[in-house]
């Protein structure tokens, strides 16, 4: 149609001029908007290589004349890429981005952002919503106007903490994350107006009592341009003692609640053990003071809730009875009717300890299923485990159950006597009673101090006793007990000796004086000064016995933490073959101690 | 020469006035300062007419015109139309057009030879524009904005467009309009060019917030420094097809 109209006898391609490089490219789908008429100008070709006419469509809207209407009609049809009667345009116009765009059937002009002059200073810049260069904008608008640049903060020199009004004191080191958070929080009202992007410390002399923080903030100005600016805030540190430090300074002994832990026995084994358990569980972390008293320990707390928590903890690890609480009025504010009290909790631990020999009252024996009235206590946690050595029956007594009857022990470990074992005859096979193995055997023993009298007794220690061993047991033959319960049993056959445990004393003799490969931590206790030298020796020997106990009983160690003793060097003597006879703590159970220069007592350390 | 002025404390001079080579329309304001500013520049050369369009003062944005004619929206009252017809020179054809987009000043940017229009303008309107104003009409956008009349100020010697116009767009428009174009701002960084200023071949009026930089850009692109009104008004200019790339 077009060729006929334009009276040309060559082939025609509809092209357009690329505004970028003034080259020609064939028109694919470049229809004017709103489907208006497209005026086509036919221009004879100028290049000698191309054998077709170049037609330039212009988006003019002169009224459609006769000559152009067929062209307009034909130009509205989209050109198919492949079956074109003319030469392939791809080979002629090699510009790559145009080819890609043509393949997509759409011509997209790549847009480059131009530059304008800043309306104030006239330098070239890319347009932004304010159309001012950054320097002019900054000089124009100060987004930090109205924000505080000087702030006063309170600092307690005793505990190195900062006041967050109205009452909280926050502990923080200089140039730490907590301090930065605190400083930014103090500016909260200001920072609502702008957006905080970054905050960091600027170094100041520690004694200058000034803290400088550089803040980077963003704010929207003028017509939507966002401006970013840095500014420095200076904090002046004022020294002011916090309330807890003031109270402490005024009266260092200020406690509000105390827990008095007592056990009516003549030894302190339970307290050594409890000390280790408390250390492991960190239960006395809130205690202001710990004082060692006769037959017990006193704990002082700053808070009644801490004391209650401690009492509850004790109830879980030891067979304590019901705790009693008493109050003492310290002060009374008549204006607002508030009362300040001092609370004292009295907690009693049952006098039954491990290795004690107990004669059960008839009622208890019957309620436990006719357990032989003579029993040995094998384990004390918050339950008491009783073992009948002749029937190998084990029984548990709950706290409440024990304190309902509250019987005492017949003989305790102080009254243990050493025996030499001459003969062992195993009577029964090995029984596993509650995790421990026992074998009933008939043994021939004699007291070490008096070889004259031989005893033939039944014992439950058949699995470890051999002839020539030493054992510790209770001498019921020689003892004179004033026990009411025992008298109630009229037809009871009391054995002469009840053996409790094997003694490693001889072998320990060789190891005497040598340090152990493990050690224990201790609580920071104030000692009772009034007791004198003899007690100190007694305490030391008791402690030594306690440590030996720990070595011999793995189940006792279960709840405690033992640490490597760095001072221990395995000596050459250890290879002399006595190592496996004496029970000792295996290396895997020991924990690595935490290396801190200013380590506090009573702290737990990291696990191995 | 470019002049800085204010209309009742507003810097948007192009909203309240319309300046062409043959006449000047000014809105009716509270004080006479606005009117007298125009008068002092233009009184000898072209008539300065005080008017309102459809009772409003935003005449610059409601009407579009050049030396050949003036187009007013459909809601212009008859009295206003008559007033315009009486006040303007005879060769200026005043035509009221029925167009859905009644803010013709925002939709049409024109000089004496070529006009850019809003893409959604009616076909009949386009024909009337071409007829009354005697121009070639192109439907275009400026920096992606369809209100070409707001974002571009055009005279026969140059044009100022929205600052975000890309270089390719500038080239394309400049090819179409056959005048040099520059992207810039008015009134201290405002992007709405035509609202902030009004221009003809020898003079321009800008809002008082216009900075010196902006003023120098305007004077250079519209070639106002060496312009003499008499030379331009009395001469006929032939339309040339230059390739201005």
PDB file of N, CA and C in Angstrom, chain A residues 334-397:
ATOM      1  N   UNK A 334       5.252   6.378 111.693  1.00  0.00           N
ATOM      2  CA  UNK A 334       3.859   6.584 112.066  1.00  0.00           C
ATOM      3  C   UNK A 334       3.089   7.311 110.975  1.00  0.00           C
ATOM      4  N   UNK A 335       3.802   8.078 110.170  1.00  0.00           N
ATOM      5  CA  UNK A 335       3.077   8.890 109.195  1.00  0.00           C
ATOM      6  C   UNK A 335       2.435   8.041 108.123  1.00  0.00           C
ATOM      7  N   UNK A 336       3.219   7.088 107.577  1.00  0.00           N
ATOM      8  CA  UNK A 336       2.587   6.254 106.554  1.00  0.00           C
ATOM      9  C   UNK A 336       2.476   4.810 106.989  1.00  0.00           C
ATOM     10  N   UNK A 337       2.544   4.571 108.281  1.00  0.00           N
ATOM     11  CA  UNK A 337       2.256   3.256 108.831  1.00  0.00           C
ATOM     12  C   UNK A 337       3.099   2.152 108.211  1.00  0.00           C
ATOM     13  N   UNK A 338       4.373   2.418 108.016  1.00  0.00           N
ATOM     14  CA  UNK A 338       5.208   1.324 107.485  1.00  0.00           C
ATOM     15  C   UNK A 338       6.116   0.860 108.607  1.00  0.00           C
ATOM     16  N   UNK A 339       6.330  -0.443 108.614  1.00  0.00           N
ATOM     17  CA  UNK A 339       7.108  -1.057 109.677  1.00  0.00           C
ATOM     18  C   UNK A 339       8.346  -1.711 109.087  1.00  0.00           C
ATOM     19  N   UNK A 340       9.475  -1.564 109.733  1.00  0.00           N
ATOM     20  CA  UNK A 340      10.699  -2.255 109.326  1.00  0.00           C
ATOM     21  C   UNK A 340      10.987  -3.347 110.329  1.00  0.00           C
ATOM     22  N   UNK A 341      11.153  -4.547 109.831  1.00  0.00           N
ATOM     23  CA  UNK A 341      11.399  -5.674 110.723  1.00  0.00           C
ATOM     24  C   UNK A 341      12.746  -6.294 110.445  1.00  0.00           C
ATOM     25  N   UNK A 342      13.206  -7.065 111.415  1.00  0.00           N
ATOM     26  CA  UNK A 342      14.319  -8.001 111.203  1.00  0.00           C
ATOM     27  C   UNK A 342      13.754  -9.386 111.415  1.00  0.00           C
ATOM     28  N   UNK A 343      14.010 -10.258 110.457  1.00  0.00           N
ATOM     29  CA  UNK A 343      13.443 -11.602 110.526  1.00  0.00           C
ATOM     30  C   UNK A 343      14.534 -12.601 110.836  1.00  0.00           C
ATOM     31  N   UNK A 344      14.202 -13.583 111.626  1.00  0.00           N
ATOM     32  CA  UNK A 344      15.165 -14.645 111.903  1.00  0.00           C
ATOM     33  C   UNK A 344      14.479 -15.978 111.662  1.00  0.00           C
ATOM     34  N   UNK A 345      15.098 -16.801 110.854  1.00  0.00           N
ATOM     35  CA  UNK A 345      14.570 -18.140 110.609  1.00  0.00           C
ATOM     36  C   UNK A 345      15.438 -19.131 111.347  1.00  0.00           C
ATOM     37  N   UNK A 346      14.810 -20.066 112.023  1.00  0.00           N
ATOM     38  CA  UNK A 346      15.577 -21.084 112.725  1.00  0.00           C
ATOM     39  C   UNK A 346      15.328 -22.414 112.043  1.00  0.00           C
ATOM     40  N   UNK A 347      16.375 -23.006 111.538  1.00  0.00           N
ATOM     41  CA  UNK A 347      16.246 -24.260 110.790  1.00  0.00           C
ATOM     42  C   UNK A 347      17.062 -25.324 111.496  1.00  0.00           C
ATOM     43  N   UNK A 348      16.430 -26.430 111.737  1.00  0.00           N
ATOM     44  CA  UNK A 348      17.108 -27.514 112.445  1.00  0.00           C
ATOM     45  C   UNK A 348      17.287 -28.694 111.515  1.00  0.00           C
ATOM     46  N   UNK A 349      18.489 -29.226 111.479  1.00  0.00           N
ATOM     47  CA  UNK A 349      18.750 -30.416 110.656  1.00  0.00           C
ATOM     48  C   UNK A 349      18.648 -31.628 111.572  1.00  0.00           C
ATOM     49  N   UNK A 350      18.174 -32.704 110.996  1.00  0.00           N
ATOM     50  CA  UNK A 350      17.997 -33.899 111.827  1.00  0.00           C
ATOM     51  C   UNK A 350      19.352 -34.390 112.325  1.00  0.00           C
ATOM     52  N   UNK A 351      19.394 -34.926 113.532  1.00  0.00           N
ATOM     53  CA  UNK A 351      20.675 -35.343 114.096  1.00  0.00           C
ATOM     54  C   UNK A 351      21.194 -36.668 113.538  1.00  0.00           C
ATOM     55  N   UNK A 352      20.421 -37.280 112.676  1.00  0.00           N
ATOM     56  CA  UNK A 352      20.866 -38.538 112.086  1.00  0.00           C
ATOM     57  C   UNK A 352      21.879 -38.235 110.994  1.00  0.00           C
ATOM     58  N   UNK A 353      23.046 -38.851 111.088  1.00  0.00           N
ATOM     59  CA  UNK A 353      24.062 -38.645 110.055  1.00  0.00           C
ATOM     60  C   UNK A 353      24.410 -39.977 109.418  1.00  0.00           C
ATOM     61  N   UNK A 354      25.265 -39.899 108.400  1.00  0.00           N
ATOM     62  CA  UNK A 354      25.704 -41.132 107.761  1.00  0.00           C
ATOM     63  C   UNK A 354      26.473 -41.959 108.746  1.00  0.00           C
ATOM     64  N   UNK A 355      26.392 -43.248 108.555  1.00  0.00           N
ATOM     65  CA  UNK A 355      27.142 -44.206 109.381  1.00  0.00           C
ATOM     66  C   UNK A 355      26.696 -44.210 110.831  1.00  0.00           C
ATOM     67  N   UNK A 356      25.575 -43.595 111.138  1.00  0.00           N
ATOM     68  CA  UNK A 356      25.068 -43.660 112.502  1.00  0.00           C
ATOM     69  C   UNK A 356      24.351 -44.979 112.717  1.00  0.00           C
ATOM     70  N   UNK A 357      24.420 -45.450 113.942  1.00  0.00           N
ATOM     71  CA  UNK A 357      23.654 -46.636 114.305  1.00  0.00           C
ATOM     72  C   UNK A 357      22.405 -46.155 115.016  1.00  0.00           C
ATOM     73  N   UNK A 358      21.277 -46.608 114.555  1.00  0.00           N
ATOM     74  CA  UNK A 358      20.016 -46.125 115.128  1.00  0.00           C
ATOM     75  C   UNK A 358      19.231 -47.299 115.654  1.00  0.00           C
ATOM     76  N   UNK A 359      18.626 -47.079 116.792  1.00  0.00           N
ATOM     77  CA  UNK A 359      17.657 -48.062 117.248  1.00  0.00           C
ATOM     78  C   UNK A 359      16.295 -47.440 117.040  1.00  0.00           C
ATOM     79  N   UNK A 360      15.511 -48.033 116.130  1.00  0.00           N
ATOM     80  CA  UNK A 360      14.233 -47.425 115.784  1.00  0.00           C
ATOM     81  C   UNK A 360      13.227 -47.642 116.888  1.00  0.00           C
ATOM     82  N   UNK A 361      12.409 -46.635 117.181  1.00  0.00           N
ATOM     83  CA  UNK A 361      11.315 -46.843 118.119  1.00  0.00           C
ATOM     84  C   UNK A 361      10.349 -47.868 117.533  1.00  0.00           C
ATOM     85  N   UNK A 362       9.656 -48.615 118.398  1.00  0.00           N
ATOM     86  CA  UNK A 362       8.807 -49.706 117.911  1.00  0.00           C
ATOM     87  C   UNK A 362       7.784 -49.250 116.875  1.00  0.00           C
ATOM     88  N   UNK A 363       7.228 -48.113 117.091  1.00  0.00           N
ATOM     89  CA  UNK A 363       6.206 -47.645 116.149  1.00  0.00           C
ATOM     90  C   UNK A 363       6.795 -47.444 114.774  1.00  0.00           C
ATOM     91  N   UNK A 364       7.981 -46.876 114.746  1.00  0.00           N
ATOM     92  CA  UNK A 364       8.617 -46.600 113.443  1.00  0.00           C
ATOM     93  C   UNK A 364       8.987 -47.907 112.762  1.00  0.00           C
ATOM     94  N   UNK A 365       9.540 -48.817 113.583  1.00  0.00           N
ATOM     95  CA  UNK A 365       9.960 -50.103 112.997  1.00  0.00           C
ATOM     96  C   UNK A 365       8.769 -50.809 112.381  1.00  0.00           C
ATOM     97  N   UNK A 366       7.660 -50.755 113.104  1.00  0.00           N
ATOM     98  CA  UNK A 366       6.459 -51.437 112.587  1.00  0.00           C
ATOM     99  C   UNK A 366       5.963 -50.739 111.329  1.00  0.00           C
ATOM    100  N   UNK A 367       5.960 -49.403 111.350  1.00  0.00           N
ATOM    101  CA  UNK A 367       5.419 -48.689 110.189  1.00  0.00           C
ATOM    102  C   UNK A 367       6.295 -48.880 108.964  1.00  0.00           C
ATOM    103  N   UNK A 368       7.569 -49.179 109.212  1.00  0.00           N
ATOM    104  CA  UNK A 368       8.441 -49.391 108.057  1.00  0.00           C
ATOM    105  C   UNK A 368       8.474 -50.852 107.649  1.00  0.00           C
ATOM    106  N   UNK A 369       7.592 -51.595 108.167  1.00  0.00           N
ATOM    107  CA  UNK A 369       7.517 -53.005 107.764  1.00  0.00           C
ATOM    108  C   UNK A 369       8.404 -53.886 108.603  1.00  0.00           C
ATOM    109  N   UNK A 370       8.380 -53.618 109.886  1.00  0.00           N
ATOM    110  CA  UNK A 370       9.156 -54.441 110.810  1.00  0.00           C
ATOM    111  C   UNK A 370      10.627 -54.468 110.477  1.00  0.00           C
ATOM    112  N   UNK A 371      11.129 -53.291 110.208  1.00  0.00           N
ATOM    113  CA  UNK A 371      12.567 -53.202 109.964  1.00  0.00           C
ATOM    114  C   UNK A 371      13.261 -53.440 111.301  1.00  0.00           C
ATOM    115  N   UNK A 372      14.319 -54.256 111.261  1.00  0.00           N
ATOM    116  CA  UNK A 372      15.019 -54.615 112.506  1.00  0.00           C
ATOM    117  C   UNK A 372      15.358 -53.364 113.285  1.00  0.00           C
ATOM    118  N   UNK A 373      15.137 -53.357 114.565  1.00  0.00           N
ATOM    119  CA  UNK A 373      15.256 -52.077 115.243  1.00  0.00           C
ATOM    120  C   UNK A 373      16.637 -51.442 115.129  1.00  0.00           C
ATOM    121  N   UNK A 374      17.653 -52.298 114.916  1.00  0.00           N
ATOM    122  CA  UNK A 374      18.977 -51.699 114.750  1.00  0.00           C
ATOM    123  C   UNK A 374      19.232 -51.492 113.266  1.00  0.00           C
ATOM    124  N   UNK A 375      19.366 -50.230 112.892  1.00  0.00           N
ATOM    125  CA  UNK A 375      19.621 -49.926 111.476  1.00  0.00           C
ATOM    126  C   UNK A 375      20.797 -48.967 111.389  1.00  0.00           C
ATOM    127  N   UNK A 376      21.376 -48.994 110.210  1.00  0.00           N
ATOM    128  CA  UNK A 376      22.472 -48.065 109.933  1.00  0.00           C
ATOM    129  C   UNK A 376      21.935 -47.023 108.959  1.00  0.00           C
ATOM    130  N   UNK A 377      22.318 -45.807 109.215  1.00  0.00           N
ATOM    131  CA  UNK A 377      21.953 -44.777 108.240  1.00  0.00           C
ATOM    132  C   UNK A 377      23.024 -44.741 107.169  1.00  0.00           C
ATOM    133  N   UNK A 378      22.647 -44.958 105.922  1.00  0.00           N
ATOM    134  CA  UNK A 378      23.658 -45.008 104.863  1.00  0.00           C
ATOM    135  C   UNK A 378      23.751 -43.712 104.054  1.00  0.00           C
ATOM    136  N   UNK A 379      22.660 -42.995 103.962  1.00  0.00           N
ATOM    137  CA  UNK A 379      22.719 -41.793 103.118  1.00  0.00           C
ATOM    138  C   UNK A 379      21.747 -40.764 103.654  1.00  0.00           C
ATOM    139  N   UNK A 380      22.199 -39.535 103.685  1.00  0.00           N
ATOM    140  CA  UNK A 380      21.339 -38.441 104.132  1.00  0.00           C
ATOM    141  C   UNK A 380      21.315 -37.366 103.059  1.00  0.00           C
ATOM    142  N   UNK A 381      20.158 -37.195 102.447  1.00  0.00           N
ATOM    143  CA  UNK A 381      19.968 -35.997 101.600  1.00  0.00           C
ATOM    144  C   UNK A 381      18.775 -35.313 102.215  1.00  0.00           C
ATOM    145  N   UNK A 382      17.737 -35.007 101.465  1.00  0.00           N
ATOM    146  CA  UNK A 382      16.550 -34.556 102.177  1.00  0.00           C
ATOM    147  C   UNK A 382      15.691 -35.750 102.605  1.00  0.00           C
ATOM    148  N   UNK A 383      16.124 -36.947 102.182  1.00  0.00           N
ATOM    149  CA  UNK A 383      15.566 -38.169 102.773  1.00  0.00           C
ATOM    150  C   UNK A 383      16.655 -38.852 103.561  1.00  0.00           C
ATOM    151  N   UNK A 384      16.231 -39.679 104.490  1.00  0.00           N
ATOM    152  CA  UNK A 384      17.209 -40.467 105.266  1.00  0.00           C
ATOM    153  C   UNK A 384      17.073 -41.911 104.820  1.00  0.00           C
ATOM    154  N   UNK A 385      18.193 -42.487 104.443  1.00  0.00           N
ATOM    155  CA  UNK A 385      18.162 -43.883 103.982  1.00  0.00           C
ATOM    156  C   UNK A 385      18.638 -44.776 105.126  1.00  0.00           C
ATOM    157  N   UNK A 386      17.840 -45.723 105.491  1.00  0.00           N
ATOM    158  CA  UNK A 386      18.184 -46.638 106.580  1.00  0.00           C
ATOM    159  C   UNK A 386      18.405 -48.025 106.022  1.00  0.00           C
ATOM    160  N   UNK A 387      19.445 -48.677 106.478  1.00  0.00           N
ATOM    161  CA  UNK A 387      19.750 -50.027 105.993  1.00  0.00           C
ATOM    162  C   UNK A 387      19.815 -50.964 107.185  1.00  0.00           C
ATOM    163  N   UNK A 388      19.057 -52.035 107.074  1.00  0.00           N
ATOM    164  CA  UNK A 388      19.157 -53.072 108.103  1.00  0.00           C
ATOM    165  C   UNK A 388      20.318 -53.974 107.698  1.00  0.00           C
ATOM    166  N   UNK A 389      21.380 -54.037 108.471  1.00  0.00           N
ATOM    167  CA  UNK A 389      22.573 -54.740 107.999  1.00  0.00           C
ATOM    168  C   UNK A 389      22.408 -56.256 107.949  1.00  0.00           C
ATOM    169  N   UNK A 390      21.398 -56.783 108.638  1.00  0.00           N
ATOM    170  CA  UNK A 390      21.292 -58.240 108.665  1.00  0.00           C
ATOM    171  C   UNK A 390      20.319 -58.742 107.623  1.00  0.00           C
ATOM    172  N   UNK A 391      19.316 -57.936 107.301  1.00  0.00           N
ATOM    173  CA  UNK A 391      18.393 -58.372 106.255  1.00  0.00           C
ATOM    174  C   UNK A 391      18.639 -57.659 104.946  1.00  0.00           C
ATOM    175  N   UNK A 392      19.510 -56.721 104.984  1.00  0.00           N
ATOM    176  CA  UNK A 392      19.827 -55.921 103.780  1.00  0.00           C
ATOM    177  C   UNK A 392      18.588 -55.257 103.195  1.00  0.00           C
ATOM    178  N   UNK A 393      17.738 -54.808 104.054  1.00  0.00           N
ATOM    179  CA  UNK A 393      16.558 -54.086 103.574  1.00  0.00           C
ATOM    180  C   UNK A 393      16.811 -52.602 103.744  1.00  0.00           C
ATOM    181  N   UNK A 394      16.417 -51.899 102.699  1.00  0.00           N
ATOM    182  CA  UNK A 394      16.669 -50.469 102.766  1.00  0.00           C
ATOM    183  C   UNK A 394      15.347 -49.727 102.855  1.00  0.00           C
ATOM    184  N   UNK A 395      15.343 -48.633 103.582  1.00  0.00           N
ATOM    185  CA  UNK A 395      14.121 -47.860 103.733  1.00  0.00           C
ATOM    186  C   UNK A 395      14.415 -46.384 103.649  1.00  0.00           C
ATOM    187  N   UNK A 396      13.459 -45.646 103.155  1.00  0.00           N
ATOM    188  CA  UNK A 396      13.638 -44.199 103.068  1.00  0.00           C
ATOM    189  C   UNK A 396      12.698 -43.521 104.025  1.00  0.00           C
ATOM    190  N   UNK A 397      13.220 -42.547 104.698  1.00  0.00           N
ATOM    191  CA  UNK A 397      12.369 -41.737 105.551  1.00  0.00           C
ATOM    192  C   UNK A 397      12.366 -40.332 105.005  1.00  0.00           C
TER     193      UNK A 397
END
